[in-house]
Amino acid sequence: MIQSKLPHVGTTIFTVMSKLAAECGAINLSQGFPDFPIDDKLSELVNAAMRAGHNQYAPMPGLPGLREAIAAKVERLYGFRYDPDTEVTVASGGTQAIFTAIGAVVHPGDEVIIVDPAYDCYSPTVELFGGKPVHVRLGTDMKFDADAVAQAITPKTRMLMINTPHNPAGTILRDADMRRIIEMLRGTDIILLSDEVYEHLVFDGEPHASAINYPELRERAFVIFSFGKVFHTTGWKMGYALAPKEMMTEFRKVHQFNVFSANTPIQHALAAYMKEPANYEAVPSFYQAKRDRFANGMSKSRFKLLPCEGSYFQVADYSAISTEDDMTFAQRVARGFGVATIPLSPFYKEPPMNQRLLRFCFAKQDATLDAAIEKLCRI
Ligand code: GLN
């Protein structure tokens, strides 16, 4: 008999809800991925790389050209240059980079602070490596609660995981939050894991408060990014991690025996494509228009929308519609009303009592959003 290492873990809610959407023909606003095509230029670049024979292993930390392009883009946006040779590693997606960072530094018994609702890979990954997830919660309106986090710090805390823009909440961290984090980490050897995969999906003209902006944070941080969210290519599973040399050395020790290296032709394509700022600069306004279209349409529904400051997720309260728990309600909305969504409770160690929230992905064509809105307004 196999003794499970993750006895309480089932199949991720994203797979469950996307499968349900397919089964009952529901519009899929559950798992976060765009339903529109990618830029032809990007596909051409991948094809060209394959035809040029770039089909064998890339160097373990990533193609030098891509690491240089990443360092240049990060410097342009956040004013700090990571060394592409020693501080930048290309990963097979943000999730793999998070897994590798945790695996590299979390020892058995180490505590890792996770802020619920939290992206669902965090806690199981910590447990796989013998760490102890310590769960705190976001505060009212899904905003960061610095006091709650500070109180969870103990001499055993090895890592704090933060996420901005936040999935599933759709809120962002701001300068004042980052300053509180600096204070609480000062004088400790706690590592920060800053999941910034939605860096370009920050709305209403606000800046993205990257950990990279703050020397006291970046010198202790793994900062994780994703190409899928920026270039609408979630299925390519491409991302990267940044960290100071000493930390990145440990990261690469794990990375080399986990994936070894990421997809070669796609790395060539991304290196060329990301050099053009126009290819990512339009992303915030593009998604802000979708957020607004969805919010506008949903204002005629009985759902109450929470603030969406970033990411491509809108959280909505359905208390005015039903007292069912969110898993039951989400199933009913998918089967009975034809829209698949994500319930919030799987993102908690212990979901708050009587919380009735669903997450909607608005990374969809306008026609898809309009069709979903029409169905949701009938509930
Ligand atoms: N990041 C996506 C979401 O939040 C899901 C990715 C996945 O299914 N692993 O919906």
Short mmCIF file of C-alpha atoms and ligand atoms in Angstrom, two decimals, residues 12 14-15 30-33 95 119-120 167-168 198 229 237 312-313 342 347 359 361, ligand 1:
data_model
loop_
_atom_site.label_atom_id
_atom_site.label_comp_id
_atom_site.label_asym_id
_atom_site.label_seq_id
_atom_site.Cartn_x
_atom_site.Cartn_y
_atom_site.Cartn_z
CA THR A 12 -7.13 20.72 -8.09
CA PHE A 14 -9.16 24.15 -11.73
CA THR A 15 -9.21 20.68 -13.27
CA SER A 30 -13.42 28.89 -14.06
CA GLN A 31 -9.77 28.00 -14.72
CA GLY A 32 -7.82 31.14 -15.63
CA PHE A 33 -6.87 31.15 -19.29
CA THR A 95 4.04 26.82 -10.61
CA TYR A 119 -3.19 29.83 -4.77
CA ASP A 120 -3.70 26.13 -4.33
CA ASN A 167 -5.16 35.10 -7.26
CA PRO A 168 -7.99 34.38 -6.43
CA TYR A 198 0.04 38.90 -12.83
CA LYS A 229 -0.31 35.67 -18.28
CA LYS A 237 3.95 26.67 -19.30
CA TYR A 312 -7.91 38.52 -14.52
CA PHE A 313 -10.23 37.37 -11.78
CA ILE A 342 -14.34 28.70 -9.18
CA PHE A 347 -8.10 28.30 -1.39
CA ARG A 359 -14.28 33.63 -8.78
CA CYS A 361 -12.11 34.65 -15.03
N1 GLN B 1 -3.66 29.91 -12.65
C1 GLN B 1 -4.87 29.34 -13.14
C2 GLN B 1 -6.04 29.82 -12.31
O1 GLN B 1 -5.86 30.37 -11.26
C3 GLN B 1 -4.90 27.85 -13.09
C4 GLN B 1 -3.69 27.12 -13.51
C5 GLN B 1 -3.85 25.65 -13.29
O2 GLN B 1 -4.91 25.09 -13.56
N2 GLN B 1 -2.86 25.04 -12.78
O3 GLN B 1 -7.16 29.62 -12.70
#
